[in-house]
PDB file of C-alpha atoms in Angstrom:
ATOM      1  CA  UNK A   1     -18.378  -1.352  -3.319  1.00  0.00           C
ATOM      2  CA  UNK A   2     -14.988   0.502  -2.507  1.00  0.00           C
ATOM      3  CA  UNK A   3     -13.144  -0.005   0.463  1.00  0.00           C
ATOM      4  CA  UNK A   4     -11.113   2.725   1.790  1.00  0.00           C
ATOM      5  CA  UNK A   5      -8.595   1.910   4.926  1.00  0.00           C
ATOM      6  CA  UNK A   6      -7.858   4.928   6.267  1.00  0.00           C
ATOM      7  CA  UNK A   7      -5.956   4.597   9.646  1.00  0.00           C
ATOM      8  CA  UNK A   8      -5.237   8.228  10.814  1.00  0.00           C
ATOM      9  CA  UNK A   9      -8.548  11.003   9.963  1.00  0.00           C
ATOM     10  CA  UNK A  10      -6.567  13.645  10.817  1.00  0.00           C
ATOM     11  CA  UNK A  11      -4.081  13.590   7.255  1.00  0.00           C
ATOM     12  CA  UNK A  12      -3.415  16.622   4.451  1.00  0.00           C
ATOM     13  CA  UNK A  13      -4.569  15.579   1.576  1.00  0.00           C
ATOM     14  CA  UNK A  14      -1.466  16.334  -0.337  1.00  0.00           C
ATOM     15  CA  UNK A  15       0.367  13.665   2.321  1.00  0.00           C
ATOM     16  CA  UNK A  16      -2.366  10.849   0.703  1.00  0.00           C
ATOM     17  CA  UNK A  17      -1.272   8.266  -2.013  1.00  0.00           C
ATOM     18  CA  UNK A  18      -3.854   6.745  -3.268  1.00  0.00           C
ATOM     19  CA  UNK A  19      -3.567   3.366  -4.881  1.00  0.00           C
ATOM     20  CA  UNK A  20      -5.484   2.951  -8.136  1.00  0.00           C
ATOM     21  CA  UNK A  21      -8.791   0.441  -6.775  1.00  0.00           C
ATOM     22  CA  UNK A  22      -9.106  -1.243 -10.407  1.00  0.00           C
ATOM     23  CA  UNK A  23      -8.033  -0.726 -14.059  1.00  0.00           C
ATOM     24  CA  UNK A  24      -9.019   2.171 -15.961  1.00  0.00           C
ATOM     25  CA  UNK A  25     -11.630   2.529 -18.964  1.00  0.00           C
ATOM     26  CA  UNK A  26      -8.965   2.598 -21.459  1.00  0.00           C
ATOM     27  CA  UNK A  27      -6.438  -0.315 -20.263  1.00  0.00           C
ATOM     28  CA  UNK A  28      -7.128  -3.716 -21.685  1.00  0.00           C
ATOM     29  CA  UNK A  29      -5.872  -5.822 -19.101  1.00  0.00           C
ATOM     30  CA  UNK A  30      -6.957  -9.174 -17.984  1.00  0.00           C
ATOM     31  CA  UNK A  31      -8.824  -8.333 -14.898  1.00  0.00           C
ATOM     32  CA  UNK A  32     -11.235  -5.600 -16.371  1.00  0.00           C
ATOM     33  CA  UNK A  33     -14.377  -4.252 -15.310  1.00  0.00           C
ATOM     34  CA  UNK A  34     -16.547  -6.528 -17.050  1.00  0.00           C
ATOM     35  CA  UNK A  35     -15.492  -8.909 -15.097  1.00  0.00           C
ATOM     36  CA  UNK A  36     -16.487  -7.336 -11.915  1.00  0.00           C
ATOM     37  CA  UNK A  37     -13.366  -7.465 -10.826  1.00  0.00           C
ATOM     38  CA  UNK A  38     -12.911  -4.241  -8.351  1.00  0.00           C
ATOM     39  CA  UNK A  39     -10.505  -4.176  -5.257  1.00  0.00           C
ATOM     40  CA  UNK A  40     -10.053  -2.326  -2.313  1.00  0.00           C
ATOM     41  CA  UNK A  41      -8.564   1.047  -2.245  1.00  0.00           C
ATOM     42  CA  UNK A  42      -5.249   1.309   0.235  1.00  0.00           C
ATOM     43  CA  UNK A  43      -4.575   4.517   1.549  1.00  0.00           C
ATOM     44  CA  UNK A  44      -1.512   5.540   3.047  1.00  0.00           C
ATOM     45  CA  UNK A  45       0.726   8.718   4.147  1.00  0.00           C
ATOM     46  CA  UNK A  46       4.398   8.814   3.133  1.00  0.00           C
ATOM     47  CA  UNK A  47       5.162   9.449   6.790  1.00  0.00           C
ATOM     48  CA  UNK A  48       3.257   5.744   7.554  1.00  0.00           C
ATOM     49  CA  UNK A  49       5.443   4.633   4.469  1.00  0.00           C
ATOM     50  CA  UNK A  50       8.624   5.828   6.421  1.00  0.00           C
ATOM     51  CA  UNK A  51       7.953   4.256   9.792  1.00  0.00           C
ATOM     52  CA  UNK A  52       6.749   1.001   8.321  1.00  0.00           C
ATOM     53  CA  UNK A  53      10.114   0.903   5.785  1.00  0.00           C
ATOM     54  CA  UNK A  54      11.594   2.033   9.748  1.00  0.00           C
ATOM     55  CA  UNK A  55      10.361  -1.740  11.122  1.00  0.00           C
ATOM     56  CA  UNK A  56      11.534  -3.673   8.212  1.00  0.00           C
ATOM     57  CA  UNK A  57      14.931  -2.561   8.835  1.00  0.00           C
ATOM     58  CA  UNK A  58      14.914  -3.115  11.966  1.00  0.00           C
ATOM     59  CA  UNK A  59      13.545  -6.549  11.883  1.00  0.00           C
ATOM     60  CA  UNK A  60      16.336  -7.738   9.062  1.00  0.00           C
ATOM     61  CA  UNK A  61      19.444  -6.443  11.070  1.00  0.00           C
ATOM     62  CA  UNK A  62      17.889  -8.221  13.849  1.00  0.00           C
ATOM     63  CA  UNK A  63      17.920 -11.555  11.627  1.00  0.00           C
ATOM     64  CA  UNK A  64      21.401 -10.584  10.515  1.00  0.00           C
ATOM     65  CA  UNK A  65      22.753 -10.219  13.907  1.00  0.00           C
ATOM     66  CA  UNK A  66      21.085 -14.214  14.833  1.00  0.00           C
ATOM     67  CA  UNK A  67      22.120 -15.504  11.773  1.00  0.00           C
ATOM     68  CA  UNK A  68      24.965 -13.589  10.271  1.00  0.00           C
ATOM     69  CA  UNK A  69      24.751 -11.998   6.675  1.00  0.00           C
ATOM     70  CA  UNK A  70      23.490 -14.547   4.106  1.00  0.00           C
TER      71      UNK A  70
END
């Protein structure tokens, strides 16, 4: 079964990246089909992209300001 995580309903389609859920046909990668390996489908906006990317910087010039550059 595919998961989707979807966290806002109301998005454009065109603002949707969607994160492949499991190789394709064609690749020949470890974890293939056959092995009933599938995993859940991510979906985020590039605007959720931006605010999370937004926190992260945030949180390291906090560190940086406790502990100084390293």
């Amino acid at each position: 079964m595919k998961i989707q995580k979807i966290m806002q309903k109301n998005r454009t389609l065109k603002d949707i990246r969607r994160v492949k859920s499991y190789p394709s046909k064609s690749s020949n990668s470890f974890m293939d089909k056959k092995q009933g390996a599938e995993f859940p489908t991510i979906v985020i906006s590039g605007t959720e992209m931006q605010q999370y990317a937004k926190v992260i910087k945030e949180k390291i010039n906090n560190w940086k300001r406790i502990f100084g550059d390293f």
